[in-house]
PDB file of C-alpha atoms in Angstrom:
ATOM      1  CA  GLY A 124       0.000   0.000   0.000  1.00 51.00           C
ATOM      2  CA  GLY A 125       0.916   3.659  -0.433  1.00 52.00           C
ATOM      3  CA  ALA A 126       1.387   6.393   2.169  1.00 51.00           C
ATOM      4  CA  GLY A 127      -2.337   6.323   3.015  1.00 51.00           C
ATOM      5  CA  ALA A 128      -2.020   2.779   4.291  1.00 51.00           C
ATOM      6  CA  MET A 129       0.919   3.567   6.609  1.00 53.00           C
ATOM      7  CA  ARG A 130       0.808   1.155   9.564  1.00 54.00           C
ATOM      8  CA  LEU A 131       1.640   2.276  13.074  1.00 57.00           C
ATOM      9  CA  ARG A 132       1.815   0.651  16.505  1.00 57.00           C
ATOM     10  CA  GLY A 133       0.311  -2.835  16.571  1.00 62.00           C
ATOM     11  CA  GLY A 134      -0.754  -2.630  12.932  1.00 65.00           C
ATOM     12  CA  MET A 135      -3.138   0.246  13.714  1.00 71.00           C
ATOM     13  CA  SER A 136      -3.696   2.907  11.041  1.00 81.00           C
ATOM     14  CA  ALA A 137      -2.913   6.569  11.750  1.00 80.00           C
ATOM     15  CA  VAL A 138      -6.627   7.411  11.702  1.00 83.00           C
ATOM     16  CA  ASP A 139      -7.479   4.643  14.188  1.00 85.00           C
ATOM     17  CA  GLN A 140      -4.608   5.645  16.436  1.00 83.00           C
ATOM     18  CA  MET A 141      -5.717   9.299  16.482  1.00 83.00           C
ATOM     19  CA  ALA A 142      -9.258   8.158  17.327  1.00 87.00           C
ATOM     20  CA  GLU A 143      -7.888   6.023  20.175  1.00 87.00           C
ATOM     21  CA  ILE A 144      -5.822   8.970  21.508  1.00 85.00           C
ATOM     22  CA  ARG A 145      -8.888  11.239  21.351  1.00 89.00           C
ATOM     23  CA  ALA A 146     -10.986   8.652  23.199  1.00 88.00           C
ATOM     24  CA  MET A 147      -8.237   8.226  25.825  1.00 88.00           C
ATOM     25  CA  ARG A 148      -7.982  12.018  26.332  1.00 89.00           C
ATOM     26  CA  ALA A 149     -11.764  12.302  26.635  1.00 88.00           C
ATOM     27  CA  LYS A 150     -11.732   9.584  29.307  1.00 89.00           C
ATOM     28  CA  GLN A 151      -8.851  11.279  31.156  1.00 88.00           C
ATOM     29  CA  TYR A 152     -10.809  14.564  31.055  1.00 86.00           C
ATOM     30  CA  GLU A 153     -13.972  12.854  32.350  1.00 87.00           C
ATOM     31  CA  ASP A 154     -11.995  11.098  35.114  1.00 85.00           C
ATOM     32  CA  SER A 155     -10.298  14.325  36.184  1.00 82.00           C
ATOM     33  CA  LYS A 156     -13.644  16.171  36.069  1.00 80.00           C
ATOM     34  CA  LYS A 157     -15.236  13.405  38.156  1.00 80.00           C
ATOM     35  CA  GLY A 158     -12.340  13.716  40.621  1.00 79.00           C
ATOM     36  CA  GLU A 159     -12.911  17.473  40.803  1.00 77.00           C
ATOM     37  CA  ASP A 160     -16.670  16.931  41.242  1.00 78.00           C
ATOM     38  CA  ASP A 161     -16.039  14.409  44.057  1.00 79.00           C
ATOM     39  CA  THR A 162     -13.646  16.828  45.771  1.00 73.00           C
ATOM     40  CA  ALA A 163     -16.121  19.693  45.353  1.00 73.00           C
ATOM     41  CA  ALA A 164     -18.935  17.533  46.771  1.00 77.00           C
ATOM     42  CA  LYS A 165     -16.853  16.585  49.829  1.00 73.00           C
ATOM     43  CA  GLN A 166     -15.870  20.226  50.312  1.00 70.00           C
ATOM     44  CA  ALA A 167     -19.506  21.348  50.000  1.00 73.00           C
ATOM     45  CA  ALA A 168     -20.550  18.764  52.623  1.00 75.00           C
ATOM     46  CA  ALA A 169     -17.853  20.000  55.010  1.00 73.00           C
ATOM     47  CA  GLU A 170     -18.723  23.649  54.371  1.00 77.00           C
ATOM     48  CA  ALA A 171     -22.408  22.994  55.090  1.00 79.00           C
ATOM     49  CA  SER A 172     -21.466  22.421  58.741  1.00 82.00           C
ATOM     50  CA  PHE A 173     -19.422  25.636  59.013  1.00 93.00           C
ATOM     51  CA  GLU A 174     -20.714  28.437  61.205  1.00 93.00           C
ATOM     52  CA  GLY A 175     -19.978  32.108  61.634  1.00 95.00           C
ATOM     53  CA  ALA A 176     -16.717  33.375  60.159  1.00 97.00           C
ATOM     54  CA  GLN A 177     -15.688  29.984  58.780  1.00 96.00           C
ATOM     55  CA  LYS A 178     -18.791  29.944  56.570  1.00 94.00           C
ATOM     56  CA  VAL A 179     -17.940  33.178  54.741  1.00 96.00           C
ATOM     57  CA  TRP A 180     -14.151  33.637  54.843  1.00 97.00           C
ATOM     58  CA  VAL A 181     -11.806  31.902  52.376  1.00 97.00           C
ATOM     59  CA  MET A 182      -8.021  31.973  52.060  1.00 98.00           C
ATOM     60  CA  VAL A 183      -5.224  31.676  49.522  1.00 98.00           C
ATOM     61  CA  THR A 184      -1.441  31.598  50.060  1.00 98.00           C
ATOM     62  CA  ASP A 185       1.217  32.329  47.459  1.00 97.00           C
ATOM     63  CA  LYS A 186       4.535  34.147  47.045  1.00 97.00           C
ATOM     64  CA  ILE A 187       4.930  37.860  46.350  1.00 95.00           C
ATOM     65  CA  LYS A 188       6.124  38.025  42.745  1.00 94.00           C
ATOM     66  CA  PRO A 189       5.183  39.888  39.544  1.00 92.00           C
ATOM     67  CA  ALA A 190       2.313  37.452  38.841  1.00 93.00           C
ATOM     68  CA  THR A 191       0.722  38.083  42.247  1.00 95.00           C
ATOM     69  CA  ILE A 192       1.547  41.817  42.396  1.00 93.00           C
ATOM     70  CA  GLN A 193       0.366  43.066  39.027  1.00 92.00           C
ATOM     71  CA  THR A 194      -3.213  43.158  37.806  1.00 94.00           C
ATOM     72  CA  LYS A 195      -4.482  43.161  34.235  1.00 92.00           C
ATOM     73  CA  ALA A 196      -4.948  46.924  34.386  1.00 93.00           C
ATOM     74  CA  LYS A 197      -1.803  47.718  36.386  1.00 90.00           C
ATOM     75  CA  PRO A 198       1.448  46.032  35.327  1.00 89.00           C
ATOM     76  CA  MET A 199       4.161  46.081  37.997  1.00 85.00           C
ATOM     77  CA  PRO A 200       6.353  49.164  37.420  1.00 84.00           C
ATOM     78  CA  LEU A 201      10.130  48.897  37.333  1.00 80.00           C
ATOM     79  CA  GLY A 202      11.639  49.623  40.729  1.00 83.00           C
ATOM     80  CA  ASP A 203       8.385  48.699  42.502  1.00 86.00           C
ATOM     81  CA  ALA A 204       9.107  48.730  46.253  1.00 85.00           C
ATOM     82  CA  ARG A 205       7.146  45.484  46.653  1.00 88.00           C
ATOM     83  CA  ASN A 206      10.087  43.773  44.941  1.00 81.00           C
ATOM     84  CA  PHE A 207      11.800  44.036  48.321  1.00 82.00           C
ATOM     85  CA  TYR A 208       9.409  41.320  49.517  1.00 86.00           C
ATOM     86  CA  GLN A 209       9.807  39.187  46.375  1.00 88.00           C
ATOM     87  CA  ASP A 210       9.525  35.452  47.172  1.00 88.00           C
ATOM     88  CA  SER A 211       8.214  36.190  50.660  1.00 93.00           C
ATOM     89  CA  GLY A 212       4.927  34.425  51.322  1.00 97.00           C
ATOM     90  CA  VAL A 213       1.570  36.194  51.461  1.00 98.00           C
ATOM     91  CA  THR A 214      -1.863  35.006  52.581  1.00 98.00           C
ATOM     92  CA  LEU A 215      -5.133  36.681  51.669  1.00 98.00           C
ATOM     93  CA  LEU A 216      -8.300  36.117  53.683  1.00 98.00           C
ATOM     94  CA  ARG A 217     -11.491  37.234  51.925  1.00 98.00           C
ATOM     95  CA  ASN A 218     -15.088  37.441  53.075  1.00 97.00           C
ATOM     96  CA  ARG A 219     -17.227  36.133  50.216  1.00 95.00           C
ATOM     97  CA  GLN A 220     -20.313  37.998  51.454  1.00 95.00           C
ATOM     98  CA  THR A 221     -18.950  41.466  52.195  1.00 96.00           C
ATOM     99  CA  GLY A 222     -15.809  41.453  50.031  1.00 97.00           C
ATOM    100  CA  ALA A 223     -13.654  42.358  53.050  1.00 97.00           C
ATOM    101  CA  VAL A 224      -9.986  41.365  52.717  1.00 98.00           C
ATOM    102  CA  ILE A 225      -7.180  40.842  55.244  1.00 98.00           C
ATOM    103  CA  GLU A 226      -3.649  40.543  53.865  1.00 98.00           C
ATOM    104  CA  LEU A 227      -1.020  38.741  55.948  1.00 98.00           C
ATOM    105  CA  VAL A 228       2.496  39.277  54.580  1.00 97.00           C
ATOM    106  CA  HIS A 229       4.754  36.528  55.935  1.00 97.00           C
ATOM    107  CA  ALA A 230       7.673  38.965  56.335  1.00 95.00           C
ATOM    108  CA  SER A 231       5.491  41.169  58.568  1.00 95.00           C
ATOM    109  CA  GLU A 232       6.348  41.544  62.251  1.00 94.00           C
ATOM    110  CA  GLY A 233       2.663  41.751  63.107  1.00 95.00           C
ATOM    111  CA  TRP A 234       1.167  44.485  60.901  1.00 96.00           C
ATOM    112  CA  ILE A 235      -1.646  43.629  58.514  1.00 97.00           C
ATOM    113  CA  GLN A 236      -3.422  45.293  55.612  1.00 98.00           C
ATOM    114  CA  PHE A 237      -7.211  45.218  55.283  1.00 98.00           C
ATOM    115  CA  SER A 238     -10.283  46.650  53.634  1.00 97.00           C
ATOM    116  CA  SER A 239     -13.586  46.258  55.464  1.00 96.00           C
ATOM    117  CA  ARG A 240     -15.759  45.609  52.391  1.00 96.00           C
ATOM    118  CA  GLU A 241     -15.723  45.289  48.601  1.00 96.00           C
ATOM    119  CA  GLY A 242     -14.304  48.530  47.192  1.00 92.00           C
ATOM    120  CA  GLY A 243     -13.556  49.804  50.702  1.00 94.00           C
ATOM    121  CA  THR A 244     -10.532  51.927  51.607  1.00 94.00           C
ATOM    122  CA  LEU A 245      -7.309  49.980  52.067  1.00 96.00           C
ATOM    123  CA  HIS A 246      -5.699  50.403  55.495  1.00 97.00           C
ATOM    124  CA  THR A 247      -2.655  49.162  57.383  1.00 97.00           C
ATOM    125  CA  LEU A 248      -3.070  48.190  61.029  1.00 96.00           C
ATOM    126  CA  SER A 249       0.356  48.690  62.586  1.00 94.00           C
ATOM    127  CA  THR A 250       1.835  46.654  65.440  1.00 90.00           C
ATOM    128  CA  ALA A 251       1.293  49.737  67.636  1.00 87.00           C
ATOM    129  CA  GLY A 252      -2.438  49.594  66.883  1.00 89.00           C
ATOM    130  CA  ASP A 253      -2.547  52.604  64.546  1.00 92.00           C
ATOM    131  CA  ILE A 254      -4.741  52.488  61.452  1.00 94.00           C
ATOM    132  CA  VAL A 255      -3.303  54.369  58.484  1.00 94.00           C
ATOM    133  CA  ALA A 256      -4.470  54.587  54.869  1.00 94.00           C
ATOM    134  CA  SER A 257      -2.444  52.433  52.489  1.00 95.00           C
ATOM    135  CA  HIS A 258      -2.257  52.888  48.729  1.00 89.00           C
ATOM    136  CA  ARG A 259      -1.838  49.306  47.495  1.00 93.00           C
ATOM    137  CA  TRP A 260      -1.999  45.641  48.377  1.00 96.00           C
ATOM    138  CA  TYR A 261       1.181  43.578  48.261  1.00 95.00           C
ATOM    139  CA  ALA A 262      -0.663  40.836  46.371  1.00 96.00           C
ATOM    140  CA  GLU A 263      -3.107  42.875  44.286  1.00 96.00           C
ATOM    141  CA  GLY A 264      -2.851  40.444  41.357  1.00 97.00           C
ATOM    142  CA  LEU A 265      -3.595  37.465  43.604  1.00 97.00           C
ATOM    143  CA  LEU A 266      -6.663  39.259  44.967  1.00 98.00           C
ATOM    144  CA  GLU A 267      -7.887  39.879  41.405  1.00 97.00           C
ATOM    145  CA  GLN A 268      -7.404  36.167  40.643  1.00 96.00           C
ATOM    146  CA  ILE A 269      -9.522  34.935  43.573  1.00 96.00           C
ATOM    147  CA  LYS A 270     -12.265  37.432  42.732  1.00 95.00           C
ATOM    148  CA  GLU A 271     -12.373  36.187  39.137  1.00 95.00           C
ATOM    149  CA  LYS A 272     -11.899  32.510  40.034  1.00 94.00           C
ATOM    150  CA  PRO A 273     -13.412  31.944  43.498  1.00 92.00           C
ATOM    151  CA  LEU A 274     -12.322  28.273  43.493  1.00 90.00           C
ATOM    152  CA  HIS A 275      -8.699  29.472  43.561  1.00 92.00           C
ATOM    153  CA  ALA A 276      -9.298  30.253  47.254  1.00 96.00           C
ATOM    154  CA  SER A 277     -10.165  27.562  49.797  1.00 95.00           C
ATOM    155  CA  SER A 278     -12.212  27.401  52.979  1.00 94.00           C
ATOM    156  CA  ILE A 279     -10.579  27.951  56.343  1.00 96.00           C
ATOM    157  CA  PRO A 280      -9.791  24.402  57.561  1.00 94.00           C
ATOM    158  CA  SER A 281     -11.457  23.358  60.823  1.00 94.00           C
ATOM    159  CA  ALA A 282      -8.003  22.283  62.041  1.00 96.00           C
ATOM    160  CA  GLY A 283      -6.783  25.854  61.489  1.00 97.00           C
ATOM    161  CA  PHE A 284      -3.807  27.021  59.433  1.00 98.00           C
ATOM    162  CA  SER A 285      -0.164  27.964  59.816  1.00 98.00           C
ATOM    163  CA  VAL A 286       1.345  30.255  57.158  1.00 98.00           C
ATOM    164  CA  GLY A 287       4.766  31.774  57.757  1.00 97.00           C
ATOM    165  CA  PRO A 288       4.635  33.395  61.225  1.00 98.00           C
ATOM    166  CA  TRP A 289       0.823  33.562  61.192  1.00 98.00           C
ATOM    167  CA  LYS A 290      -1.475  31.029  62.827  1.00 98.00           C
ATOM    168  CA  GLY A 291      -5.242  30.709  62.438  1.00 98.00           C
ATOM    169  CA  GLU A 292      -7.605  28.771  64.687  1.00 98.00           C
ATOM    170  CA  VAL A 293     -11.342  28.246  64.418  1.00 97.00           C
ATOM    171  CA  VAL A 294     -12.743  29.242  67.832  1.00 96.00           C
ATOM    172  CA  GLY A 295     -16.510  28.872  67.954  1.00 94.00           C
ATOM    173  CA  ARG A 296     -17.965  31.282  65.384  1.00 95.00           C
ATOM    174  CA  ARG A 297     -14.695  33.217  65.038  1.00 96.00           C
ATOM    175  CA  ILE A 298     -11.292  32.722  63.436  1.00 98.00           C
ATOM    176  CA  LEU A 299      -8.448  33.716  65.744  1.00 98.00           C
ATOM    177  CA  VAL A 300      -5.306  34.903  63.930  1.00 98.00           C
ATOM    178  CA  SER A 301      -2.040  35.507  65.789  1.00 98.00           C
ATOM    179  CA  HIS A 302       1.626  36.166  64.990  1.00 98.00           C
ATOM    180  CA  ARG A 303       4.244  33.942  66.639  1.00 96.00           C
ATOM    181  CA  ASP A 304       6.451  36.934  67.613  1.00 94.00           C
ATOM    182  CA  ASP A 305       3.598  39.043  68.968  1.00 91.00           C
ATOM    183  CA  ALA A 306       1.830  37.404  71.900  1.00 89.00           C
ATOM    184  CA  LYS A 307       0.198  40.694  72.982  1.00 93.00           C
ATOM    185  CA  ARG A 308      -2.034  41.046  69.934  1.00 96.00           C
ATOM    186  CA  GLN A 309      -4.832  38.930  68.481  1.00 97.00           C
ATOM    187  CA  LEU A 310      -7.102  39.295  65.489  1.00 98.00           C
ATOM    188  CA  HIS A 311     -10.568  37.816  65.985  1.00 98.00           C
ATOM    189  CA  ILE A 312     -12.257  37.518  62.583  1.00 98.00           C
ATOM    190  CA  THR A 313     -16.054  37.514  62.718  1.00 97.00           C
ATOM    191  CA  GLU A 314     -18.775  36.933  60.141  1.00 95.00           C
ATOM    192  CA  ASP A 315     -19.017  40.681  59.536  1.00 94.00           C
ATOM    193  CA  GLY A 316     -15.506  42.032  60.198  1.00 96.00           C
ATOM    194  CA  PHE A 317     -12.916  41.628  62.929  1.00 97.00           C
ATOM    195  CA  VAL A 318     -11.908  42.693  66.421  1.00 97.00           C
ATOM    196  CA  ALA A 319      -8.213  43.402  67.071  1.00 97.00           C
ATOM    197  CA  LEU A 320      -7.206  42.949  70.723  1.00 97.00           C
ATOM    198  CA  ASN A 321      -4.072  44.778  71.844  1.00 95.00           C
ATOM    199  CA  GLN A 322      -3.026  43.716  75.353  1.00 94.00           C
ATOM    200  CA  ALA A 323       0.102  45.907  75.208  1.00 91.00           C
ATOM    201  CA  TRP A 324      -2.082  49.039  74.944  1.00 90.00           C
ATOM    202  CA  GLU A 325      -5.087  47.621  76.846  1.00 95.00           C
ATOM    203  CA  GLU A 326      -7.378  48.443  73.946  1.00 96.00           C
ATOM    204  CA  ALA A 327      -9.423  46.878  71.167  1.00 97.00           C
ATOM    205  CA  LEU A 328     -10.517  47.869  67.672  1.00 96.00           C
ATOM    206  CA  LEU A 329     -13.791  46.816  66.110  1.00 96.00           C
ATOM    207  CA  VAL A 330     -13.828  46.904  62.282  1.00 95.00           C
ATOM    208  CA  LYS A 331     -17.241  46.419  60.653  1.00 94.00           C
ATOM    209  CA  SER A 332     -18.245  45.812  57.045  1.00 94.00           C
ATOM    210  CA  THR A 333     -19.918  49.246  57.057  1.00 92.00           C
ATOM    211  CA  GLY A 334     -16.385  50.673  57.109  1.00 88.00           C
ATOM    212  CA  GLY A 335     -16.717  51.936  60.651  1.00 86.00           C
ATOM    213  CA  VAL A 336     -13.812  51.516  63.082  1.00 91.00           C
ATOM    214  CA  GLU A 337     -14.546  51.718  66.793  1.00 94.00           C
ATOM    215  CA  ARG A 338     -11.791  51.988  69.402  1.00 96.00           C
ATOM    216  CA  MET A 339     -12.637  50.649  72.862  1.00 97.00           C
ATOM    217  CA  SER A 340     -11.030  49.276  76.011  1.00 97.00           C
ATOM    218  CA  LEU A 341      -9.591  45.755  75.956  1.00 97.00           C
ATOM    219  CA  THR A 342     -12.305  44.586  78.379  1.00 97.00           C
ATOM    220  CA  GLU A 343     -15.068  45.986  76.155  1.00 97.00           C
ATOM    221  CA  GLY A 344     -13.530  44.215  73.162  1.00 97.00           C
ATOM    222  CA  GLU A 345     -13.318  40.904  75.032  1.00 95.00           C
ATOM    223  CA  ASN A 346     -16.933  41.281  76.209  1.00 95.00           C
ATOM    224  CA  LEU A 347     -18.018  41.989  72.653  1.00 93.00           C
ATOM    225  CA  LEU A 348     -16.368  38.761  71.455  1.00 93.00           C
ATOM    226  CA  THR A 349     -18.001  36.755  74.242  1.00 90.00           C
ATOM    227  CA  ALA A 350     -21.391  38.003  73.040  1.00 84.00           C
ATOM    228  CA  LEU A 351     -20.769  36.919  69.422  1.00 76.00           C
TER     229      LEU A 351
END
């Protein structure tokens, strides 16, 4: 026979072999999709039992790099100061209902960045307990990715999480976040916002999804958490 009758593996024609490859790929796709569906079903079952903050907050961890810094609209400029943190870890916590975001940079000594709701003003909460306006996220590109592809972020595990120096624990209806080098401060994430307790200054900060920030005594903050 001529070129059209070229025989390949096991005497199979090129056309038959291509058909077999297509069928194999289709099966692989179906299997992987079934695996994803099974995983999603298990995750949905677990999430159905979540309460309070764990029901609405999700998280994603990555490294600070051009792909996680820049957004589609804002490429990373040359000499960007965030390059100083390149390859340092970063974790974003996002409230799927309000759009609030808390950014935990792993090179941080205890400061965090946050916005209290979707489109809200970006702030830095310093280790001293001061809230100052900030002009950009460290992982702005990563935040854009989890907004566009929600499945890129995962639920807060019931067993908690440990990312760089940050630790998260599910405590009742709250998520307690602390920094290993800063025993005097705690971040209690609630369904609506968070309460920052500062034992060094004997004070607390309540941040709500309305954008309001209320400063109160440490005791008042602790009482507020007990009531949640």
